[in-house]
Amino acid sequence: KSHWKGIISEYFEHFPVNEKTPIVTLLEGNTPLVKVNNLTKKLNIDLELYLKFDGANPTGSFKDRGMTLAISKAVEEGSKAVICASTGNTSASASAYAARAGIKAIVLIPEGKIATGKLVQAMIHGAKVIQIKGNFDQALNIVRAIVNEYPITLVNSINPYRIEGQKSAAFEVCDQLGRVPDYHALPVGNAGNISAYWKGYKEYREKGKINSLPKMLGFQASGAAPIVLGHPVEKPETVATAIRIGNPASWKTAVAARDESGGTIDMVTDEEILYAYKMIASCEGIFCEPASAASVAGVIKLYKQGYFKKQSTVVCTLTGNGLKDPDIVFKVADEPLVLPADLESVKAFVEKIL
Ligand code: F0G
């Protein structure tokens, strides 16, 4: 079997690259597309449900797809440093790919509001980590202003190469499934990824690789749902810190993806997110982070409302790895049992659960 070479090499002709582009890769992409049976059975959901587990990427999130291209192009253009604002995953990915490229990374994160695993990734990869006493939207405004004054490359999804790279996930879904899903569901934060998927699906059709398009479904957390409400949210709040965003940069393209595809952008409560998060992990063995579970939570919500035609094929992207945010587990899962170190106590327990 030939080995996967990372998304740029695998989908070379679909990207704005040439033979001279220095490819900075950690062999991202080619993530599992897993058919789900236990969860649908348990919840009485009559859909063909697939999970695209992008938490299996090298730094544990879908951001690697965009970062390989953004960092490769930054190096091609002679950049010596990159900067981003982040709720955690972008900063982790930018830090790793910058390390791989041998350039500097500066990351701005909201103090106390990013998952521990993401923070330590940026630290260990040697990024300059700045915690700001504010939220993601404020951090993004600051980095936008910084790149206007200094020769630093912005690697938030405003950078078009980020969206370009992320569209590869739509290609993979079609290649892995052998057809086009009826619906594609995603969590929505800064709204780059839903825009990227839609771009990917449309381009794959233009190139004759597929001949239909899915309906795009986006889900925001109800405490951070500017697109659903139709106005920015000044103080976004949600347990899903990755999508704790009140004024998404790619708002317009996300709305276009929704409208052109005939899909919807809706919201789910923290309770619905955590329920889906636990169900995915306990029924299917896939550990994603809370924000990722918003896609599945949204599909469950819409299914209950009779939104789907029965037996439709639905793909949910699980955007990030659950290991990044272990603290949440202690809030939703059973505590480990503590027993004396003797055989009898453990036997008594084993007999009780058998
Ligand atoms: N899921 C996860 C795990 C994320 O980290 C993000 C965004 C999203 C979903 C939403 O994707 O922003 O393209 O709509 N995280 C960004 C970050 C904001 O800084 O890591 P989006």
Tab-separated table of C-alpha atoms and ligand atoms in Angstrom:
chain	number	residue	atom	x	y	z
A	1	LYS	CA	0.000	0.000	0.000
A	2	SER	CA	1.291	3.443	-0.815
A	3	HIS	CA	1.642	5.790	2.113
A	4	TRP	CA	-0.420	8.921	2.600
A	5	LYS	CA	1.661	12.013	1.903
A	6	GLY	CA	-0.476	14.751	3.466
A	7	ILE	CA	-3.281	16.747	1.885
A	8	ILE	CA	-1.162	19.037	-0.324
A	9	SER	CA	0.550	16.161	-2.128
A	10	GLU	CA	-2.573	14.011	-2.264
A	11	TYR	CA	-4.823	16.740	-3.726
A	12	PHE	CA	-2.060	18.810	-5.336
A	13	GLU	CA	-3.970	19.931	-8.436
A	14	HIS	CA	-6.786	21.355	-6.294
A	15	PHE	CA	-4.537	23.838	-4.472
A	16	PRO	CA	-2.769	27.092	-5.373
A	17	VAL	CA	0.660	25.430	-5.202
A	18	ASN	CA	3.388	24.551	-7.670
A	19	GLU	CA	6.456	22.308	-7.776
A	20	LYS	CA	8.511	25.009	-6.026
A	21	THR	CA	6.179	25.402	-3.040
A	22	PRO	CA	8.043	24.102	0.027
A	23	ILE	CA	5.563	21.641	1.513
A	24	VAL	CA	5.420	21.833	5.308
A	25	THR	CA	3.446	18.791	6.384
A	26	LEU	CA	2.839	16.486	9.321
A	27	LEU	CA	0.977	14.099	6.987
A	28	GLU	CA	-2.399	15.505	8.021
A	29	GLY	CA	-5.674	14.303	6.510
A	30	ASN	CA	-6.858	10.796	5.608
A	31	THR	CA	-8.840	10.741	8.851
A	32	PRO	CA	-11.387	7.994	9.612
A	33	LEU	CA	-14.928	8.160	8.294
A	34	VAL	CA	-16.729	5.862	10.705
A	35	LYS	CA	-20.215	4.471	10.200
A	36	VAL	CA	-22.270	4.768	13.359
A	37	ASN	CA	-24.748	2.059	14.364
A	38	ASN	CA	-24.950	1.872	18.152
A	39	LEU	CA	-25.788	5.498	18.705
A	40	THR	CA	-28.471	5.625	16.033
A	41	LYS	CA	-30.034	2.415	17.335
A	42	LYS	CA	-30.033	3.652	20.906
A	43	LEU	CA	-31.656	6.961	19.966
A	44	ASN	CA	-34.021	5.441	17.414
A	45	ILE	CA	-32.589	7.498	14.612
A	46	ASP	CA	-33.322	6.145	11.139
A	47	LEU	CA	-30.356	7.691	9.315
A	48	GLU	CA	-27.146	6.441	7.740
A	49	LEU	CA	-24.851	8.348	10.044
A	50	TYR	CA	-21.093	8.726	9.552
A	51	LEU	CA	-18.564	10.508	11.727
A	52	LYS	CA	-15.560	12.130	10.059
A	53	PHE	CA	-13.076	12.058	12.918
A	54	ASP	CA	-10.770	14.965	12.210
A	55	GLY	CA	-9.529	14.756	15.795
A	56	ALA	CA	-7.232	12.072	14.365
A	57	ASN	CA	-5.104	14.723	12.656
A	58	PRO	CA	-1.482	15.213	13.846
A	59	THR	CA	-2.247	17.999	16.332
A	60	GLY	CA	-5.699	16.627	17.100
A	61	SER	CA	-7.942	18.891	15.044
A	62	PHE	CA	-9.077	19.794	11.524
A	63	LYS	CA	-6.957	22.942	11.695
A	64	ASP	CA	-3.958	20.949	10.424
A	65	ARG	CA	-5.575	20.751	6.979
A	66	GLY	CA	-5.558	24.518	6.670
A	67	MET	CA	-2.301	25.018	8.499
A	68	THR	CA	-0.186	22.820	6.211
A	69	LEU	CA	-1.135	25.071	3.303
A	70	ALA	CA	-1.038	28.389	5.191
A	71	ILE	CA	2.422	27.665	6.610
A	72	SER	CA	3.767	26.266	3.325
A	73	LYS	CA	2.667	29.425	1.498
A	74	ALA	CA	4.038	31.640	4.285
A	75	VAL	CA	7.438	29.965	3.895
A	76	GLU	CA	7.208	30.211	0.081
A	77	GLU	CA	6.569	33.940	0.446
A	78	GLY	CA	9.585	34.337	2.754
A	79	SER	CA	7.710	34.933	5.997
A	80	LYS	CA	9.706	34.496	9.212
A	81	ALA	CA	6.791	34.569	11.665
A	82	VAL	CA	3.100	33.789	11.904
A	83	ILE	CA	0.440	35.015	14.304
A	84	CYS	CA	-3.113	33.998	15.166
A	85	ALA	CA	-5.925	34.498	17.632
A	86	SER	CA	-7.403	31.257	18.843
A	87	THR	CA	-9.802	29.402	21.071
A	88	GLY	CA	-7.031	26.786	21.218
A	89	ASN	CA	-6.896	24.486	18.214
A	90	THR	CA	-5.643	27.012	15.679
A	91	SER	CA	-2.890	28.054	18.102
A	92	ALA	CA	-1.892	24.409	18.679
A	93	SER	CA	-1.752	23.714	14.954
A	94	ALA	CA	0.011	26.966	14.027
A	95	SER	CA	2.617	26.343	16.742
A	96	ALA	CA	3.316	22.801	15.526
A	97	TYR	CA	3.556	23.671	11.828
A	98	ALA	CA	5.656	26.773	12.561
A	99	ALA	CA	8.031	24.570	14.563
A	100	ARG	CA	8.184	22.151	11.633
A	101	ALA	CA	8.928	25.048	9.264
A	102	GLY	CA	11.497	26.609	11.576
A	103	ILE	CA	9.698	29.948	11.829
A	104	LYS	CA	8.289	31.857	14.806
A	105	ALA	CA	4.703	31.628	16.023
A	106	ILE	CA	2.866	34.130	18.193
A	107	VAL	CA	-0.537	33.083	19.491
A	108	LEU	CA	-3.203	35.099	21.303
A	109	ILE	CA	-5.682	33.175	23.414
A	110	PRO	CA	-8.469	34.177	25.812
A	111	GLU	CA	-7.123	33.818	29.360
A	112	GLY	CA	-8.622	30.879	31.234
A	113	LYS	CA	-10.961	29.948	28.384
A	114	ILE	CA	-9.009	27.412	26.398
A	115	ALA	CA	-8.710	23.693	27.080
A	116	THR	CA	-5.547	22.635	28.920
A	117	GLY	CA	-4.394	20.276	26.173
A	118	LYS	CA	-4.454	23.039	23.580
A	119	LEU	CA	-2.555	25.475	25.774
A	120	VAL	CA	0.229	22.984	26.486
A	121	GLN	CA	0.557	22.185	22.774
A	122	ALA	CA	1.372	25.812	21.940
A	123	MET	CA	3.791	25.973	24.879
A	124	ILE	CA	5.727	22.795	24.060
A	125	HIS	CA	6.061	23.674	20.365
A	126	GLY	CA	7.833	26.849	21.411
A	127	ALA	CA	5.277	29.446	20.390
A	128	LYS	CA	5.138	32.827	22.094
A	129	VAL	CA	1.859	32.453	23.952
A	130	ILE	CA	-0.051	35.579	24.916
A	131	GLN	CA	-3.134	35.211	27.083
A	132	ILE	CA	-5.363	38.227	26.750
A	133	LYS	CA	-7.873	39.335	29.333
A	134	GLY	CA	-10.685	39.144	26.850
A	135	ASN	CA	-12.379	36.816	24.389
A	136	PHE	CA	-11.541	35.391	20.955
A	137	ASP	CA	-13.256	38.205	19.034
A	138	GLN	CA	-11.100	40.795	20.786
A	139	ALA	CA	-7.956	38.737	20.183
A	140	LEU	CA	-8.790	38.472	16.473
A	141	ASN	CA	-9.215	42.250	16.192
A	142	ILE	CA	-5.795	42.716	17.771
A	143	VAL	CA	-3.949	40.302	15.463
A	144	ARG	CA	-5.614	41.824	12.403
A	145	ALA	CA	-4.201	45.197	13.442
A	146	ILE	CA	-0.753	43.733	14.213
A	147	VAL	CA	-0.301	42.239	10.725
A	148	ASN	CA	-1.099	45.607	9.183
A	149	GLU	CA	1.959	47.061	10.895
A	150	TYR	CA	4.476	44.215	11.015
A	151	PRO	CA	5.804	41.659	8.513
A	152	ILE	CA	4.023	38.746	10.150
A	153	THR	CA	1.668	36.326	8.370
A	154	LEU	CA	-1.833	35.958	9.798
A	155	VAL	CA	-2.836	32.296	9.932
A	156	ASN	CA	-6.414	32.635	11.105
A	157	SER	CA	-8.994	31.444	8.593
A	158	ILE	CA	-9.157	34.963	7.125
A	159	ASN	CA	-5.989	33.732	5.409
A	160	PRO	CA	-7.457	32.183	2.240
A	161	TYR	CA	-4.937	29.308	2.267
A	162	ARG	CA	-6.509	28.057	5.505
A	163	ILE	CA	-9.887	27.622	3.798
A	164	GLU	CA	-8.167	26.116	0.757
A	165	GLY	CA	-6.532	23.418	2.871
A	166	GLN	CA	-9.630	22.704	4.914
A	167	LYS	CA	-11.697	22.020	1.808
A	168	SER	CA	-9.708	18.752	1.487
A	169	ALA	CA	-11.986	17.206	4.122
A	170	ALA	CA	-14.933	17.424	1.707
A	171	PHE	CA	-12.838	15.664	-0.969
A	172	GLU	CA	-11.977	12.903	1.490
A	173	VAL	CA	-15.581	12.372	2.535
A	174	CYS	CA	-16.613	11.828	-1.100
A	175	ASP	CA	-13.605	9.582	-1.786
A	176	GLN	CA	-14.151	7.496	1.359
A	177	LEU	CA	-17.918	7.220	1.012
A	178	GLY	CA	-17.789	6.630	-2.727
A	179	ARG	CA	-20.664	9.087	-3.121
A	180	VAL	CA	-21.932	12.410	-1.809
A	181	PRO	CA	-23.742	12.526	1.546
A	182	ASP	CA	-27.233	14.017	1.591
A	183	TYR	CA	-26.299	16.238	4.525
A	184	HIS	CA	-23.047	17.398	6.049
A	185	ALA	CA	-23.141	18.679	9.647
A	186	LEU	CA	-20.481	20.787	11.349
A	187	PRO	CA	-19.972	22.854	14.484
A	188	VAL	CA	-19.711	26.565	13.664
A	189	GLY	CA	-17.445	28.991	15.504
A	190	ASN	CA	-15.550	31.482	13.378
A	191	ALA	CA	-17.433	29.880	10.451
A	192	GLY	CA	-14.371	29.076	8.333
A	193	ASN	CA	-14.796	25.322	8.231
A	194	ILE	CA	-18.371	25.202	6.958
A	195	SER	CA	-17.293	27.683	4.269
A	196	ALA	CA	-14.312	25.473	3.406
A	197	TYR	CA	-16.371	22.291	3.106
A	198	TRP	CA	-18.880	23.986	0.847
A	199	LYS	CA	-16.072	25.296	-1.352
A	200	GLY	CA	-14.599	21.782	-1.467
A	201	TYR	CA	-17.836	20.094	-2.436
A	202	LYS	CA	-18.547	22.674	-5.139
A	203	GLU	CA	-15.049	22.379	-6.627
A	204	TYR	CA	-15.193	18.586	-6.608
A	205	ARG	CA	-18.396	18.803	-8.604
A	206	GLU	CA	-16.951	21.345	-11.056
A	207	LYS	CA	-14.018	18.979	-11.645
A	208	GLY	CA	-16.433	16.142	-12.368
A	209	LYS	CA	-15.425	14.048	-9.331
A	210	ILE	CA	-18.987	14.077	-7.965
A	211	ASN	CA	-22.315	15.022	-9.502
A	212	SER	CA	-24.407	16.284	-6.606
A	213	LEU	CA	-23.946	18.389	-3.474
A	214	PRO	CA	-24.924	17.878	0.170
A	215	LYS	CA	-27.061	20.225	2.202
A	216	MET	CA	-24.845	21.983	4.732
A	217	LEU	CA	-25.894	21.972	8.386
A	218	GLY	CA	-24.083	24.243	10.855
A	219	PHE	CA	-24.550	24.292	14.603
A	220	GLN	CA	-23.568	27.009	17.033
A	221	ALA	CA	-23.758	26.811	20.820
A	222	SER	CA	-26.873	28.593	22.041
A	223	GLY	CA	-24.800	30.978	24.196
A	224	ALA	CA	-22.645	31.858	21.189
A	225	ALA	CA	-25.024	31.816	18.240
A	226	PRO	CA	-24.612	35.100	16.349
A	227	ILE	CA	-25.484	33.653	12.929
A	228	VAL	CA	-28.683	32.063	14.227
A	229	LEU	CA	-29.682	35.239	16.075
A	230	GLY	CA	-28.673	37.475	13.192
A	231	HIS	CA	-26.455	39.773	15.228
A	232	PRO	CA	-23.043	39.621	16.979
A	233	VAL	CA	-23.019	38.333	20.553
A	234	GLU	CA	-20.904	40.555	22.759
A	235	LYS	CA	-20.305	38.086	25.579
A	236	PRO	CA	-20.439	34.588	24.074
A	237	GLU	CA	-20.569	31.745	26.610
A	238	THR	CA	-20.505	27.967	26.173
A	239	VAL	CA	-18.904	24.880	27.667
A	240	ALA	CA	-17.643	24.232	24.116
A	241	THR	CA	-14.821	26.786	24.403
A	242	ALA	CA	-13.593	26.064	20.848
A	243	ILE	CA	-16.721	27.731	19.435
A	244	ARG	CA	-17.087	30.465	22.054
A	245	ILE	CA	-17.192	33.169	19.370
A	246	GLY	CA	-19.575	36.112	19.080
A	247	ASN	CA	-18.659	37.674	15.747
A	248	PRO	CA	-17.458	35.097	13.205
A	249	ALA	CA	-15.027	36.282	10.525
A	250	SER	CA	-16.538	34.029	7.838
A	251	TRP	CA	-20.162	34.882	8.670
A	252	LYS	CA	-21.142	35.761	5.099
A	253	THR	CA	-19.639	32.697	3.432
A	254	ALA	CA	-21.225	30.439	6.054
A	255	VAL	CA	-24.641	31.938	5.321
A	256	ALA	CA	-23.963	31.478	1.600
A	257	ALA	CA	-23.082	27.803	2.185
A	258	ARG	CA	-26.329	27.364	4.088
A	259	ASP	CA	-28.466	29.107	1.473
A	260	GLU	CA	-26.832	27.779	-1.693
A	261	SER	CA	-26.992	24.198	-0.384
A	262	GLY	CA	-30.504	24.484	0.990
A	263	GLY	CA	-29.326	23.588	4.496
A	264	THR	CA	-29.656	25.317	7.836
A	265	ILE	CA	-27.632	26.899	10.645
A	266	ASP	CA	-29.171	26.237	14.038
A	267	MET	CA	-28.099	26.193	17.662
A	268	VAL	CA	-27.761	23.568	20.396
A	269	THR	CA	-27.615	24.039	24.161
A	270	ASP	CA	-24.603	23.096	26.274
A	271	GLU	CA	-26.724	20.287	27.697
A	272	GLU	CA	-27.419	18.896	24.213
A	273	ILE	CA	-23.726	19.228	23.325
A	274	LEU	CA	-22.549	17.353	26.422
A	275	TYR	CA	-25.186	14.648	25.939
A	276	ALA	CA	-24.000	14.022	22.370
A	277	TYR	CA	-20.353	14.194	23.530
A	278	LYS	CA	-20.963	11.444	26.074
A	279	MET	CA	-23.039	9.306	23.702
A	280	ILE	CA	-20.433	9.390	20.903
A	281	ALA	CA	-17.728	8.318	23.342
A	282	SER	CA	-19.720	5.663	25.195
A	283	CYS	CA	-21.646	4.143	22.245
A	284	GLU	CA	-19.025	4.376	19.506
A	285	GLY	CA	-15.604	4.597	21.162
A	286	ILE	CA	-14.812	7.954	19.618
A	287	PHE	CA	-13.584	10.657	21.964
A	288	CYS	CA	-14.109	14.112	20.514
A	289	GLU	CA	-14.072	17.476	22.214
A	290	PRO	CA	-17.326	19.179	23.278
A	291	ALA	CA	-17.426	21.652	20.363
A	292	SER	CA	-17.170	18.762	17.901
A	293	ALA	CA	-20.201	17.081	19.417
A	294	ALA	CA	-22.323	20.096	18.439
A	295	SER	CA	-22.595	18.546	14.950
A	296	VAL	CA	-24.125	15.346	16.307
A	297	ALA	CA	-26.226	17.217	18.869
A	298	GLY	CA	-27.639	19.296	16.035
A	299	VAL	CA	-28.479	16.253	13.931
A	300	ILE	CA	-30.262	14.663	16.914
A	301	LYS	CA	-32.214	17.887	17.444
A	302	LEU	CA	-33.251	18.226	13.797
A	303	TYR	CA	-34.113	14.532	13.553
A	304	LYS	CA	-36.536	14.870	16.447
A	305	GLN	CA	-38.170	17.772	14.617
A	306	GLY	CA	-38.725	15.556	11.551
A	307	TYR	CA	-36.221	17.515	9.469
A	308	PHE	CA	-34.648	14.545	7.655
A	309	LYS	CA	-36.019	12.139	5.113
A	310	LYS	CA	-35.634	8.663	6.658
A	311	GLN	CA	-32.432	6.784	5.800
A	312	SER	CA	-30.704	9.890	4.521
A	313	THR	CA	-26.909	9.753	4.564
A	314	VAL	CA	-25.577	12.253	7.065
A	315	VAL	CA	-21.909	12.968	7.770
A	316	CYS	CA	-20.980	14.789	10.977
A	317	THR	CA	-17.480	16.180	11.273
A	318	LEU	CA	-15.898	15.659	14.677
A	319	THR	CA	-13.487	18.554	14.490
A	320	GLY	CA	-11.231	17.927	17.489
A	321	ASN	CA	-9.838	15.274	19.813
A	322	GLY	CA	-11.375	14.772	23.251
A	323	LEU	CA	-7.957	14.404	24.884
A	324	LYS	CA	-7.458	18.137	24.498
A	325	ASP	CA	-10.073	18.927	27.111
A	326	PRO	CA	-9.910	16.314	29.892
A	327	ASP	CA	-11.381	18.650	32.527
A	328	ILE	CA	-14.839	18.359	30.961
A	329	VAL	CA	-14.818	14.587	31.470
A	330	PHE	CA	-14.751	14.991	35.245
A	331	LYS	CA	-17.957	16.990	34.954
A	332	VAL	CA	-19.914	14.476	32.883
A	333	ALA	CA	-18.560	10.948	33.476
A	334	ASP	CA	-18.687	8.622	36.498
A	335	GLU	CA	-15.817	9.013	38.955
A	336	PRO	CA	-13.416	6.071	39.137
A	337	LEU	CA	-14.090	3.743	42.064
A	338	VAL	CA	-11.527	3.535	44.878
A	339	LEU	CA	-11.115	0.116	46.509
A	340	PRO	CA	-8.612	-1.446	48.910
A	341	ALA	CA	-5.761	-3.329	47.204
A	342	ASP	CA	-7.119	-6.791	47.877
A	343	LEU	CA	-8.530	-9.447	45.593
A	344	GLU	CA	-11.745	-9.936	47.571
A	345	SER	CA	-12.927	-6.339	47.198
A	346	VAL	CA	-12.307	-6.338	43.446
A	347	LYS	CA	-13.994	-9.745	43.086
A	348	ALA	CA	-17.050	-8.528	44.949
A	349	PHE	CA	-17.272	-5.592	42.582
A	350	VAL	CA	-16.744	-7.643	39.414
A	351	GLU	CA	-19.489	-10.064	40.472
A	352	LYS	CA	-21.853	-7.159	41.032
A	353	ILE	CA	-21.452	-5.776	37.513
A	354	LEU	CA	-21.465	-9.065	35.570
B	1	F0G	N1	-14.586	22.663	16.351
B	1	F0G	C1	-13.394	22.875	16.930
B	1	F0G	C2	-12.808	21.782	17.749
B	1	F0G	C3	-12.742	24.114	16.770
B	1	F0G	O1	-11.571	24.310	17.345
B	1	F0G	C4	-13.351	25.125	16.002
B	1	F0G	C5	-12.724	26.429	15.827
B	1	F0G	C6	-14.591	24.836	15.410
B	1	F0G	C7	-15.172	23.602	15.605
B	1	F0G	C8	-15.313	25.816	14.568
B	1	F0G	O2	-14.727	25.955	13.319
B	1	F0G	O3	-14.225	28.373	13.472
B	1	F0G	O4	-14.129	27.154	11.299
B	1	F0G	O5	-16.314	27.576	12.413
B	1	F0G	N2	-11.672	26.795	16.434
B	1	F0G	C9	-10.949	28.033	16.172
B	1	F0G	C10	-9.647	28.048	16.943
B	1	F0G	C11	-11.744	29.248	16.338
B	1	F0G	O6	-9.135	29.121	17.260
B	1	F0G	O7	-9.109	26.987	17.212
B	1	F0G	P1	-14.862	27.350	12.563
